[in-house]
Coordinates of C-alpha atoms in Angstrom, one line a residue:
Chain A
M1254 CA 0.0 0.0 0.0
N1255 CA 1.0 3.6 -0.5
L1256 CA 2.5 5.5 2.4
G1257 CA 1.0 9.0 2.0
S1258 CA 2.6 10.5 -1.1
D1259 CA 5.1 7.6 -1.3
I1260 CA 3.9 5.2 -3.9
K1261 CA 4.4 1.5 -3.7
V1262 CA 6.0 0.2 -6.9
N1263 CA 6.1 -3.6 -6.5
Q1264 CA 2.6 -4.9 -6.3
N1265 CA 3.0 -8.2 -4.6
C1266 CA 1.9 -8.9 -1.0
L1267 CA 4.3 -10.2 1.6
N1268 CA 4.9 -13.9 1.7
I1269 CA 5.1 -15.5 5.1
T1270 CA 8.7 -16.9 5.2
D1271 CA 10.2 -19.2 7.8
S1272 CA 12.0 -17.1 10.3
D1273 CA 15.4 -18.6 9.5
L1274 CA 15.0 -17.5 5.9
Q1275 CA 13.7 -14.0 6.5
G1276 CA 14.0 -11.9 3.4
R1277 CA 13.8 -14.9 1.1
G1278 CA 10.4 -14.9 -0.6
Q1279 CA 9.9 -11.3 0.6
A1280 CA 12.4 -8.6 -0.1
Q1281 CA 12.6 -6.1 -3.0
N1282 CA 15.7 -3.9 -3.1
E1283 CA 18.5 -2.4 -5.2
T1284 CA 16.7 0.0 -7.5
Y1285 CA 17.2 1.5 -10.9
V1286 CA 14.7 3.6 -12.9
A1287 CA 14.4 5.3 -16.3
V1288 CA 11.9 7.5 -18.1
D1289 CA 11.0 7.2 -21.8
P1290 CA 12.6 10.3 -23.5
L1291 CA 9.7 10.2 -26.0
N1292 CA 6.9 10.1 -23.4
S1293 CA 7.6 10.9 -19.8
R1294 CA 4.5 9.1 -18.7
N1295 CA 6.3 5.8 -19.3
I1296 CA 8.6 4.8 -16.5
V1297 CA 10.3 1.5 -15.9
A1298 CA 11.9 0.4 -12.6
G1299 CA 14.1 -2.6 -11.9
Y1300 CA 15.0 -4.2 -8.6
N1301 CA 16.2 -7.4 -6.9
D1302 CA 13.0 -9.3 -6.3
Y1303 CA 13.0 -12.1 -3.8
R1304 CA 9.3 -13.0 -3.9
R1305 CA 9.9 -16.4 -5.5
G1306 CA 12.6 -17.3 -2.8
D1307 CA 15.9 -16.3 -4.3
S1308 CA 16.4 -13.0 -6.0
T1309 CA 15.3 -12.6 -9.6
C1310 CA 15.3 -9.5 -11.8
G1311 CA 12.2 -7.7 -10.8
V1312 CA 10.5 -5.1 -12.9
S1313 CA 7.5 -2.7 -12.6
Y1314 CA 6.2 -0.1 -15.0
S1315 CA 4.1 2.9 -14.9
A1316 CA 2.4 3.8 -18.1
S1317 CA -0.4 6.0 -16.8
A1318 CA -0.9 9.6 -17.4
N1319 CA -0.3 10.4 -13.8
G1320 CA 3.5 10.5 -13.7
G1321 CA 4.2 7.4 -11.7
A1322 CA 1.2 7.5 -9.4
T1323 CA 0.2 3.9 -10.3
W1324 CA 2.4 0.9 -11.1
A1325 CA 2.0 -2.6 -12.4
D1326 CA 4.4 -5.5 -12.1
A1327 CA 5.7 -7.3 -15.2
T1328 CA 8.0 -10.4 -15.4
I1329 CA 11.5 -10.6 -16.8
P1330 CA 11.3 -13.9 -18.7
N1331 CA 14.6 -15.4 -17.3
G1332 CA 13.4 -18.9 -16.5
F1333 CA 16.1 -20.2 -18.9
V1334 CA 18.4 -18.9 -21.6
R1335 CA 19.9 -20.7 -24.6
G1336 CA 22.6 -23.1 -23.5
T1337 CA 24.9 -22.5 -26.4
A1338 CA 27.7 -21.0 -24.3
F1339 CA 27.3 -23.7 -21.6
G1340 CA 28.4 -26.8 -23.4
G1341 CA 25.9 -26.6 -26.2
T1342 CA 23.0 -27.8 -24.2
P1343 CA 19.6 -26.5 -25.4
R1344 CA 19.0 -24.6 -22.2
E1345 CA 20.8 -23.1 -19.2
Y1346 CA 18.6 -22.7 -16.1
F1347 CA 20.0 -20.0 -13.8
Q1348 CA 19.0 -20.2 -10.2
A1349 CA 19.2 -16.6 -9.1
S1350 CA 19.5 -13.1 -10.7
G1351 CA 19.7 -9.5 -9.8
D1352 CA 21.8 -6.3 -10.1
P1353 CA 19.3 -4.6 -12.4
S1354 CA 19.6 -1.6 -14.6
V1355 CA 17.1 -0.1 -17.1
A1356 CA 17.2 2.4 -20.0
W1357 CA 15.2 3.6 -22.9
D1358 CA 16.2 4.3 -26.5
T1359 CA 14.8 7.0 -28.8
R1360 CA 12.3 4.7 -30.5
G1361 CA 10.2 3.8 -27.4
N1362 CA 12.0 0.6 -26.5
A1363 CA 12.9 -0.1 -22.9
Y1364 CA 15.9 -2.3 -21.9
Y1365 CA 16.7 -4.3 -18.8
T1366 CA 20.1 -5.7 -17.9
C1367 CA 20.2 -8.7 -15.5
L1368 CA 23.0 -10.6 -13.8
E1369 CA 22.1 -14.3 -13.7
F1370 CA 24.1 -17.0 -11.9
K1371 CA 24.1 -20.5 -10.5
R1372 CA 24.9 -21.3 -6.9
G1373 CA 27.0 -24.4 -7.3
A1374 CA 27.5 -27.4 -5.0
G1375 CA 27.3 -26.8 -1.3
V1376 CA 24.0 -25.0 -1.6
T1377 CA 22.4 -27.2 -4.3
E1378 CA 23.1 -30.6 -5.8
D1379 CA 24.2 -28.9 -9.0
P1380 CA 27.9 -28.0 -9.3
D1381 CA 27.3 -25.4 -12.0
Q1382 CA 28.6 -21.9 -11.0
S1383 CA 28.2 -20.2 -14.3
S1384 CA 27.3 -16.5 -14.4
A1385 CA 26.2 -14.2 -17.2
F1386 CA 24.5 -10.9 -18.2
Y1387 CA 21.4 -10.7 -20.3
V1388 CA 19.6 -7.8 -21.8
Y1389 CA 15.8 -7.9 -22.2
R1390 CA 14.0 -5.5 -24.5
S1391 CA 10.4 -4.3 -24.2
T1392 CA 9.0 -3.3 -27.6
G1393 CA 5.6 -1.7 -27.9
T1394 CA 4.4 -2.4 -24.4
N1395 CA 6.4 0.2 -22.3
G1396 CA 7.8 -2.4 -19.9
A1397 CA 4.7 -4.6 -19.6
S1398 CA 6.4 -7.5 -21.6
W1399 CA 9.9 -8.4 -22.6
N1400 CA 11.6 -10.4 -25.3
F1401 CA 12.5 -14.1 -24.6
T1402 CA 15.1 -15.4 -24.4
G1403 CA 17.4 -12.7 -23.0
R1404 CA 20.2 -11.7 -25.3
P1405 CA 23.7 -12.5 -23.9
V1406 CA 26.1 -9.6 -23.1
A1407 CA 28.7 -11.8 -21.5
E1408 CA 28.5 -15.5 -20.5
H1409 CA 31.0 -17.4 -18.3
N1410 CA 30.8 -21.2 -18.6
D1411 CA 31.4 -22.8 -15.3
V1412 CA 29.2 -25.9 -15.6
A1413 CA 31.9 -27.9 -14.0
G1414 CA 31.9 -25.8 -10.9
A1415 CA 35.4 -24.5 -10.7
G1416 CA 34.0 -21.4 -9.0
N1417 CA 36.9 -19.2 -9.8
F1418 CA 35.3 -16.5 -11.9
L1419 CA 32.4 -14.2 -11.2
L1420 CA 30.7 -11.7 -13.5
D1421 CA 29.3 -8.9 -11.4
K1422 CA 27.5 -5.5 -11.3
P1423 CA 26.4 -4.7 -14.8
L1424 CA 24.9 -1.3 -15.5
M1425 CA 23.5 -0.1 -18.7
A1426 CA 23.1 3.0 -20.8
V1427 CA 21.4 3.6 -24.1
D1428 CA 22.6 6.5 -26.3
D1429 CA 19.3 8.5 -26.3
S1430 CA 20.6 11.4 -28.4
T1431 CA 18.8 11.7 -31.8
T1432 CA 21.9 13.5 -33.2
S1433 CA 24.4 11.0 -32.0
P1434 CA 26.3 8.9 -34.6
F1435 CA 25.7 6.0 -32.2
R1436 CA 22.0 6.7 -31.6
D1437 CA 20.3 3.9 -29.7
R1438 CA 23.5 2.0 -29.1
T1439 CA 23.3 -0.1 -25.9
Y1440 CA 26.2 -0.2 -23.5
V1441 CA 26.7 -2.5 -20.6
A1442 CA 29.7 -2.0 -18.2
Y1443 CA 30.6 -4.5 -15.6
T1444 CA 33.3 -6.2 -13.4
A1445 CA 34.9 -9.5 -13.9
F1446 CA 36.3 -11.1 -10.7
A1447 CA 38.9 -13.5 -12.1
A1448 CA 41.0 -16.4 -10.7
D1449 CA 44.2 -14.4 -11.0
G1450 CA 42.9 -11.9 -8.4
T1451 CA 41.9 -9.2 -10.8
A1452 CA 38.7 -7.2 -11.0
Y1453 CA 38.9 -5.3 -14.3
I1454 CA 36.1 -3.3 -15.8
Y1455 CA 34.7 -4.2 -19.2
E1456 CA 32.2 -2.8 -21.6
A1457 CA 30.1 -4.4 -24.4
S1458 CA 27.9 -2.7 -26.8
S1459 CA 25.0 -3.5 -29.2
A1460 CA 24.3 -1.6 -32.4
D1461 CA 21.1 -3.6 -33.1
Y1462 CA 18.8 -2.7 -30.3
G1463 CA 20.2 -5.2 -27.9
E1464 CA 19.9 -8.3 -30.2
H1465 CA 23.7 -8.9 -30.2
F1466 CA 26.6 -7.6 -28.2
S1467 CA 30.2 -7.0 -29.0
A1468 CA 33.1 -8.8 -27.5
P1469 CA 34.1 -7.3 -24.2
V1470 CA 36.4 -4.2 -24.3
L1471 CA 38.7 -3.4 -21.4
V1472 CA 37.8 -0.1 -19.7
S1473 CA 40.1 -0.1 -16.7
T1474 CA 43.3 0.1 -18.8
N1475 CA 46.8 0.5 -17.4
S1476 CA 47.6 3.8 -15.8
P1477 CA 50.1 5.5 -13.5
L1478 CA 47.0 6.4 -11.4
C1479 CA 47.2 2.8 -10.1
P1480 CA 50.6 2.2 -8.5
R1481 CA 49.3 -0.5 -6.1
P1482 CA 48.0 -3.5 -8.1
A1483 CA 46.0 -6.0 -6.1
S1484 CA 47.0 -9.0 -8.1
A1485 CA 50.4 -10.6 -8.5
T1486 CA 50.4 -10.6 -12.3
H1487 CA 47.9 -7.9 -13.2
P1488 CA 48.0 -9.0 -16.9
L1489 CA 45.9 -6.2 -18.2
G1490 CA 47.5 -3.4 -16.3
T1491 CA 47.8 -2.1 -12.8
C1492 CA 44.2 -0.8 -12.5
D1493 CA 43.2 -4.3 -11.5
N1494 CA 40.9 -3.7 -8.5
N1495 CA 37.6 -2.0 -9.5
Q1496 CA 33.9 -2.1 -9.0
F1497 CA 30.7 -0.1 -9.6
A1498 CA 31.1 0.8 -13.3
Q1499 CA 28.4 3.0 -14.8
P1500 CA 28.2 4.0 -18.5
F1501 CA 26.6 7.2 -19.6
T1502 CA 26.6 9.2 -22.9
A1503 CA 26.9 12.7 -24.2
P1504 CA 24.7 14.1 -27.0
D1505 CA 27.6 13.9 -29.5
G1506 CA 27.8 10.1 -28.9
T1507 CA 30.8 10.1 -26.5
L1508 CA 30.6 7.2 -24.1
Y1509 CA 31.8 7.6 -20.6
V1510 CA 32.4 4.9 -18.0
V1511 CA 32.9 6.0 -14.4
F1512 CA 34.0 3.5 -11.8
D1513 CA 35.5 2.9 -8.3
N1514 CA 39.2 2.0 -8.3
Y1515 CA 41.1 0.7 -5.3
N1516 CA 44.7 0.9 -6.6
S1517 CA 45.4 4.5 -5.7
A1518 CA 48.6 5.6 -4.1
R1519 CA 48.4 5.9 -0.3
S1520 CA 50.7 8.1 1.8
D1521 CA 51.0 5.9 4.9
A1522 CA 49.4 3.1 6.8
A1523 CA 46.6 5.3 8.0
D1524 CA 45.7 6.5 4.6
N1525 CA 42.8 4.5 3.2
H1526 CA 41.4 6.5 0.3
S1527 CA 40.5 5.1 -3.0
Q1528 CA 39.6 6.9 -6.3
V1529 CA 36.9 7.3 -8.9
L1530 CA 38.2 7.0 -12.5
L1531 CA 36.6 7.7 -15.8
A1532 CA 37.4 6.5 -19.3
R1533 CA 36.0 7.9 -22.6
S1534 CA 35.2 6.2 -25.8
A1535 CA 34.7 8.2 -29.0
D1536 CA 34.0 5.3 -31.2
G1537 CA 30.9 3.7 -29.8
G1538 CA 32.5 1.7 -27.2
A1539 CA 35.1 0.0 -29.4
S1540 CA 38.0 1.5 -27.5
F1541 CA 38.7 3.7 -24.5
S1542 CA 41.0 6.4 -23.5
A1543 CA 43.4 6.0 -20.5
P1544 CA 41.4 6.6 -17.3
V1545 CA 41.4 10.1 -15.8
K1546 CA 40.9 10.7 -12.1
V1547 CA 37.5 12.1 -11.2
G1548 CA 38.5 12.4 -7.5
D1549 CA 39.5 10.6 -4.3
F1550 CA 37.0 9.1 -1.9
Y1551 CA 37.0 7.4 1.4
D1552 CA 34.8 4.3 1.5
L1553 CA 32.4 3.5 4.3
P1554 CA 33.8 1.9 7.5
D1555 CA 34.3 -1.8 8.3
C1556 CA 31.1 -3.0 9.8
A1557 CA 32.3 -5.6 12.3
T1558 CA 34.7 -3.2 13.9
Y1559 CA 32.1 -0.6 14.8
Q1560 CA 28.9 -2.7 15.0
G1561 CA 29.8 -5.3 17.5
G1562 CA 31.1 -7.8 15.0
A1563 CA 28.1 -7.7 12.8
D1564 CA 28.3 -8.3 9.0
A1565 CA 31.9 -9.3 9.1
G1566 CA 33.7 -8.6 5.8
S1567 CA 31.5 -5.8 4.7
A1568 CA 31.4 -2.0 5.1
C1569 CA 28.2 -0.5 6.4
V1570 CA 26.7 2.8 7.6
P1571 CA 27.0 2.6 11.4
E1572 CA 24.6 4.8 13.4
K1573 CA 26.1 6.9 16.1
G1574 CA 26.1 5.8 19.7
A1575 CA 26.1 2.4 21.4
T1576 CA 23.5 0.5 19.3
A1577 CA 24.3 -1.6 16.3
A1578 CA 21.1 -1.7 14.2
S1579 CA 22.5 -0.4 10.9
I1580 CA 24.5 -3.3 9.6
F1581 CA 23.5 -3.8 6.0
R1582 CA 26.3 -4.0 3.5
A1583 CA 27.0 -0.7 1.8
A1584 CA 29.7 0.9 -0.4
D1585 CA 30.3 4.3 -2.0
Y1586 CA 29.8 4.3 -5.8
P1587 CA 29.9 6.9 -8.6
Y1588 CA 27.2 8.0 -11.1
G1589 CA 27.8 10.5 -13.9
A1590 CA 25.7 12.6 -16.2
V1591 CA 26.1 15.2 -18.9
D1592 CA 24.6 18.7 -18.6
P1593 CA 22.0 18.8 -21.4
R1594 CA 22.5 22.5 -21.9
H1595 CA 26.3 22.3 -21.9
P1596 CA 27.5 18.9 -23.2
G1597 CA 31.1 19.6 -22.2
T1598 CA 30.0 19.8 -18.6
I1599 CA 29.9 16.5 -16.7
A1600 CA 29.0 15.9 -13.1
V1601 CA 30.1 12.8 -11.3
T1602 CA 28.6 12.2 -7.8
Y1603 CA 29.9 9.6 -5.3
G1604 CA 29.9 9.0 -1.6
S1605 CA 32.9 9.7 0.6
Y1606 CA 33.2 9.2 4.4
I1607 CA 35.9 11.9 4.5
N1608 CA 34.4 15.1 2.9
R1609 CA 33.9 18.8 3.4
N1610 CA 31.9 18.4 6.5
S1611 CA 33.4 15.1 7.9
N1612 CA 37.2 15.2 8.3
E1613 CA 40.0 15.6 10.8
A1614 CA 38.7 19.0 11.9
N1615 CA 35.7 17.5 13.5
G1616 CA 37.2 14.3 14.7
C1617 CA 36.9 11.9 11.7
V1618 CA 40.3 10.5 11.1
P1619 CA 41.3 7.8 8.7
A1620 CA 43.0 4.9 10.5
G1621 CA 44.0 2.4 7.8
V1622 CA 42.2 -0.8 7.1
N1623 CA 41.1 -3.9 8.9
P1624 CA 43.7 -6.4 7.8
A1625 CA 41.2 -9.2 7.9
T1626 CA 38.6 -7.6 5.7
L1627 CA 40.5 -4.7 4.0
Q1628 CA 37.6 -2.4 4.9
N1629 CA 38.3 1.1 6.1
L1630 CA 38.9 2.1 9.7
Y1631 CA 38.4 5.6 11.2
T1632 CA 38.4 7.4 14.5
G1633 CA 35.0 9.0 15.1
V1634 CA 32.7 6.5 13.4
K1635 CA 30.4 6.2 16.4
T1636 CA 30.8 9.8 17.7
P1637 CA 27.9 12.2 16.9
G1638 CA 29.2 15.1 14.8
A1639 CA 32.4 13.4 13.8
C1640 CA 32.2 11.1 10.8
H1641 CA 29.5 10.9 8.3
N1642 CA 29.2 9.8 4.7
A1643 CA 28.2 12.5 2.1
I1644 CA 27.5 12.6 -1.6
V1645 CA 30.4 14.5 -3.2
V1646 CA 30.3 16.3 -6.6
S1647 CA 33.2 16.4 -9.0
V1648 CA 32.8 18.4 -12.2
S1649 CA 34.4 18.5 -15.6
S1650 CA 34.0 21.5 -17.9
N1651 CA 36.2 20.0 -20.7
G1652 CA 34.3 16.9 -21.7
G1653 CA 35.9 14.6 -19.2
A1654 CA 39.5 15.5 -19.8
S1655 CA 39.8 16.5 -16.2
F1656 CA 37.6 17.1 -13.1
T1657 CA 37.6 19.4 -10.2
G1658 CA 38.4 16.4 -8.1
T1659 CA 41.4 15.5 -10.2
S1660 CA 43.5 18.0 -8.3
Q1661 CA 41.3 19.1 -5.4
D1662 CA 41.2 17.2 -2.2
V1663 CA 37.9 15.6 -1.6
R1664 CA 37.7 17.7 1.6
S1665 CA 37.1 20.7 -0.5
L1666 CA 34.7 19.4 -3.1
P1667 CA 31.0 20.3 -2.9
V1668 CA 28.6 18.0 -1.1
A1669 CA 24.9 17.4 -1.6
E1670 CA 24.1 18.8 1.8
S1671 CA 21.7 21.7 2.0
T1672 CA 20.6 21.8 5.7
A1673 CA 22.6 22.1 8.9
A1674 CA 21.4 18.7 9.9
Q1675 CA 22.7 17.2 6.7
R1676 CA 26.1 18.6 7.3
S1677 CA 26.6 16.2 10.2
T1678 CA 24.6 13.1 9.2
D1679 CA 25.0 10.2 6.8
Q1680 CA 23.9 10.0 3.2
Y1681 CA 24.3 6.8 1.2
F1682 CA 22.9 4.9 -1.8
H1683 CA 22.3 7.9 -4.1
G1684 CA 21.0 8.5 -7.6
M1685 CA 21.5 11.5 -9.8
A1686 CA 20.5 13.2 -13.1
F1687 CA 20.2 16.6 -14.6
N1688 CA 16.8 18.2 -15.1
S1689 CA 15.8 19.9 -18.3
S1690 CA 17.1 23.3 -17.1
G1691 CA 20.5 22.0 -16.3
K1692 CA 20.1 21.7 -12.6
L1693 CA 21.8 18.7 -10.9
I1694 CA 19.3 16.5 -9.0
V1695 CA 20.6 14.1 -6.3
G1696 CA 18.5 11.7 -4.4
A1697 CA 19.9 9.8 -1.5
Y1698 CA 19.1 7.9 1.7
D1699 CA 19.5 10.6 4.4
R1700 CA 19.8 10.4 8.2
S1701 CA 19.3 14.1 8.8
Y1702 CA 15.7 13.8 10.1
A1703 CA 14.6 13.3 13.7
A1704 CA 17.0 10.9 15.4
D1705 CA 17.9 8.9 12.3
E1706 CA 21.7 9.4 12.9
T1707 CA 21.6 7.7 16.2
T1708 CA 18.8 5.1 15.6
G1709 CA 19.9 3.9 12.2
F1710 CA 16.7 4.9 10.6
S1711 CA 16.8 6.7 7.2
D1712 CA 14.8 8.9 4.9
I1713 CA 15.0 9.8 1.3
S1714 CA 15.9 13.4 0.2
V1715 CA 16.1 15.0 -3.2
L1716 CA 18.5 17.9 -3.4
T1717 CA 19.0 20.4 -6.2
S1718 CA 22.1 22.3 -7.4
A1719 CA 21.9 25.1 -9.9
N1720 CA 25.6 25.8 -10.1
L1721 CA 27.3 22.4 -9.3
K1722 CA 29.0 24.2 -6.4
S1723 CA 26.3 24.1 -3.8
F1724 CA 22.9 22.6 -3.2
N1725 CA 20.3 25.2 -2.4
S1726 CA 17.3 23.0 -2.0
S1727 CA 16.5 19.7 -0.1
Q1728 CA 13.2 18.0 -0.1
R1729 CA 12.3 15.2 2.3
V1730 CA 10.5 12.6 0.2
T1731 CA 9.7 9.9 2.7
T1732 CA 6.6 10.7 4.8
A1733 CA 8.2 9.1 7.8
S1734 CA 11.6 7.6 8.6
M1735 CA 12.5 4.0 7.7
P1736 CA 13.9 1.7 10.3
A1737 CA 17.2 -0.2 9.8
A1738 CA 16.8 -3.1 7.5
T1739 CA 16.4 -6.5 9.2
E1740 CA 15.9 -9.0 6.5
F1741 CA 18.8 -11.3 5.6
A1742 CA 19.9 -10.9 9.3
G1743 CA 20.1 -7.2 8.7
T1744 CA 23.0 -7.5 6.3
F1745 CA 21.5 -6.8 2.9
F1746 CA 19.5 -3.9 1.6
G1747 CA 20.7 -3.8 -2.0
D1748 CA 23.8 -2.0 -3.2
Y1749 CA 22.4 1.0 -4.9
A1750 CA 19.5 3.2 -5.8
Q1751 CA 18.8 5.6 -8.7
L1752 CA 16.5 8.4 -9.7
A1753 CA 15.2 9.6 -13.1
V1754 CA 14.2 13.1 -14.1
A1755 CA 11.7 14.0 -16.7
G1756 CA 11.6 17.7 -17.3
I1757 CA 11.4 19.2 -13.9
T1758 CA 10.0 16.1 -12.1
A1759 CA 12.3 13.7 -10.3
H1760 CA 11.4 10.1 -9.7
P1761 CA 13.6 8.6 -7.0
V1762 CA 12.9 4.9 -6.5
W1763 CA 14.1 3.3 -3.3
S1764 CA 13.7 0.2 -1.1
D1765 CA 11.7 1.1 2.0
T1766 CA 11.7 -0.7 5.3
R1767 CA 8.6 0.8 6.8
P1768 CA 6.4 -2.3 6.0
Q1769 CA 6.6 -4.8 8.8
D1770 CA 7.7 -8.4 8.3
L1771 CA 5.3 -11.2 9.4
F1772 CA 5.8 -14.7 10.7
L1773 CA 3.7 -17.7 11.4
C1774 CA 2.6 -17.3 15.1
P1775 CA 4.1 -19.9 17.4
G1776 CA 1.7 -22.7 18.2
T1777 CA -0.6 -22.0 15.2
G1778 CA -0.8 -24.0 12.0
T1779 CA -1.3 -27.1 14.2
P1780 CA -4.2 -29.4 14.6
G1781 CA -7.0 -27.4 16.2
N1782 CA -5.0 -24.1 15.9
P1783 CA -5.6 -22.3 12.7
P1784 CA -2.5 -20.4 11.3
Q1785 CA -2.1 -16.8 12.4
V1786 CA 0.5 -14.3 11.5
C1787 CA 2.6 -12.3 13.9
N1788 CA 5.2 -9.7 13.8
G1789 CA 8.5 -10.3 15.6
P1790 CA 12.0 -9.2 16.2
G1791 CA 14.9 -9.0 13.8
V1792 CA 18.4 -9.9 14.9
N1793 CA 19.4 -6.3 14.8
F1794 CA 16.2 -4.4 15.2
S1795 CA 12.6 -4.9 16.4
P1796 CA 10.1 -5.3 15.0
A1797 CA 11.5 -7.0 11.9
N1798 CA 10.6 -5.2 8.6
D1799 CA 10.1 -6.0 5.0
Q1800 CA 11.8 -4.3 2.0
D1801 CA 9.4 -2.9 -0.6
I1802 CA 10.0 -0.5 -3.5
Y1803 CA 8.6 3.0 -3.3
T1804 CA 8.7 6.1 -5.4
A1805 CA 7.4 9.7 -5.4
A1806 CA 7.1 12.4 -8.0
V1807 CA 9.2 15.3 -6.8
S1808 CA 9.1 18.8 -8.4
V1809 CA 12.6 20.0 -9.1
P1810 CA 12.2 23.3 -10.9
Chain B
M927 CA 29.2 -15.0 -27.6
R928 CA 31.3 -17.2 -25.4
I929 CA 33.7 -15.5 -23.1
P930 CA 36.1 -18.4 -22.6
K931 CA 37.1 -18.1 -26.3
L932 CA 36.8 -14.4 -27.1
F933 CA 37.8 -12.8 -23.9
P934 CA 41.6 -12.9 -24.1
V935 CA 41.8 -12.3 -27.8
L936 CA 39.5 -9.4 -28.1
V937 CA 40.2 -7.6 -24.9
T938 CA 43.9 -7.8 -24.7
G939 CA 45.0 -8.0 -28.2
G940 CA 47.5 -10.7 -27.4
L941 CA 48.0 -10.3 -23.7
L942 CA 47.3 -13.5 -22.0
L943 CA 45.0 -13.8 -19.1
A944 CA 46.1 -16.0 -16.2
A945 CA 46.1 -19.5 -17.4
G946 CA 43.7 -20.7 -14.8
L947 CA 41.1 -18.1 -15.6
F948 CA 39.0 -20.2 -17.8
A949 CA 40.9 -23.4 -18.0
A950 CA 39.6 -24.5 -14.6
A951 CA 36.1 -24.3 -15.9
A952 CA 36.6 -27.4 -18.0
G953 CA 37.6 -30.1 -15.6
A954 CA 38.1 -29.0 -12.1
S955 CA 36.3 -30.8 -9.4
A956 CA 33.3 -29.0 -7.9
Q957 CA 33.9 -26.6 -5.0
P958 CA 31.3 -25.1 -2.9
F959 CA 30.9 -21.4 -3.0
G960 CA 33.0 -19.8 -5.8
Y961 CA 33.0 -16.7 -3.6
G962 CA 35.3 -18.6 -1.2
K963 CA 38.0 -18.6 -3.9
L964 CA 38.1 -14.8 -4.3
T965 CA 41.1 -13.0 -2.9
P966 CA 40.6 -10.8 0.2
A967 CA 40.8 -7.7 -2.1
Q968 CA 38.1 -9.2 -4.3
K969 CA 35.9 -10.1 -1.4
A970 CA 36.1 -6.6 -0.1
H971 CA 34.4 -5.3 -3.2
V972 CA 32.3 -8.0 -4.7
S973 CA 28.6 -6.9 -5.0
G974 CA 26.3 -7.4 -2.1
L975 CA 24.1 -9.6 -4.2
L976 CA 26.8 -12.1 -4.9
S977 CA 28.3 -11.8 -1.4
L978 CA 24.9 -12.6 0.0
E979 CA 24.0 -15.4 -2.4
L980 CA 27.4 -17.0 -2.8
G981 CA 29.2 -16.0 0.4
G982 CA 27.1 -18.1 2.7
K983 CA 26.0 -15.2 4.8
G984 CA 22.4 -15.1 3.7
L985 CA 21.6 -18.8 3.3
R986 CA 20.0 -19.0 6.7
T987 CA 19.5 -16.4 9.3
A988 CA 19.1 -16.5 13.0
T989 CA 15.7 -17.5 14.2
P990 CA 13.9 -15.0 16.4
A991 CA 12.9 -16.2 19.8
R992 CA 9.5 -17.9 19.3
G993 CA 8.1 -16.4 22.5
S994 CA 8.8 -12.9 21.2
L995 CA 6.5 -13.1 18.2
T996 CA 3.3 -11.0 18.6
T997 CA 0.1 -11.7 16.8
V998 CA -0.8 -8.7 14.6
T999 CA -3.8 -10.0 12.7
R1000 CA -5.9 -13.0 11.9
R1001 CA -6.4 -13.9 8.3
R1002 CA -9.8 -14.9 7.3
V1003 CA -10.1 -18.1 5.3
M1004 CA -12.1 -17.3 2.2

């Protein structure tokens, strides 16, 4: 159901899941959204959808005349794909999928990119650990139906179950410029975690509306910006440790891919910064420039260190104070976009735990990494007013040749913080786009309201910058704060969110934890005791909650 | 398109990927959790989805204390 002006996107009702599998059969998270450039009434949203048990690539669409006020669910037909790449069998049946992204071309087609994978032995009887990316296209139905089978972008055959290679985190862009020489070309950028310890970024493109994709092209090419390779051999260059690639295009057809890189130089053992890099392609994704530095960033802190051992191995967004409710895995990632009025102007936004308002001056001090997890450590993580994560803006005024963050310290870059409360509280999982008048719109999870920063609750805010130097407007989108996620033992709430802008209306789409989870009541569902449903505690917060997808139409003049 | 054949040739223009990158797919014995074979640096940054699904964290979660569950509604049988 809707929550005031917050509109529910996924239309299913909560399944009653066994308490030891909470989240399975229930959660929706990790959102992406795109608006049809030909008709802003048509909106498609993608998300991880656990309603069947494991995650699948979920999709909802809004095709009404009311700007996203009503939504319907569709189904990405990913029950199987052709097995050509998997030993020549007629079919490959993937067991789980997710990491969605969506886009539209200039002819009214919507596209959906989906990571699909097998679990392997140990979880199932099937040793297959293959993984692959597929693109689905919606032609003529604005997201209500999709082509079958999915068209392969990249497929890794691991039917034997070696388990030494993972395709991960595909994001998509479609060149939606009617004047571009690469009009309607589809791009997918992704990470390949390989057996040699590398994690290079690749891109593949389609010039036939997603029917066929090119061979992968290396994006994270060798660079002096990467003096600390993570692998012993780094066969494709020293920029071998990357994640969170996002492609986006300019009206002239230039393709940009922005991504996190973890090979940056560090000054001493306490220094734990990483960097955002960007590579350009002027030939439709066939080749890329050497990467340029968009800016430095400081990733979120090691969760176990600050949250009583919770979610070991991951970073998270710890709330301030003694409690440890906010333990879902989180990382800072970049998104980029081109100013529609000034195509040489590019904005890249990304999170950073050290920023203009969170740094040594107020007690937030980098303290190296946890050697067991390689996640960042800081002094001031649990201290109110010391550390907080913020969405930083780095700008290029020369078509991506350089950025403000190339030479400026992240401590001096603009942040998407408009109010006094935002300047001392966490933001994470953001989305961004330009509106039609060239204003930069950022939407993010925001802990500046009520006691969010100390309870681990969150809200959604949409912020506006007219000059790319400051944000003069912030609108609270959520009608009430969302408690810390509890499904999956509190450890998973998706990895990202996104917003889309049509004209001067922003459509942030987020996973919301205000709906409560439900369990079968003890002692019911037995002879003489009809089943009843109860709420109950999560391992990190009570009462336990569900994760549903919500949106709102936000005016951003 | 099959990555095992095209990947090294088209991406590197002659540079070789590590020999074990794809070769292991052909005949290695099954191992549980491919995630477990990632290096620490890779594990630090692999996506939450794969970390949850392949890392073993999310397969089963702790069971809330049965006595702490509270009835919120009674569903009518139609």
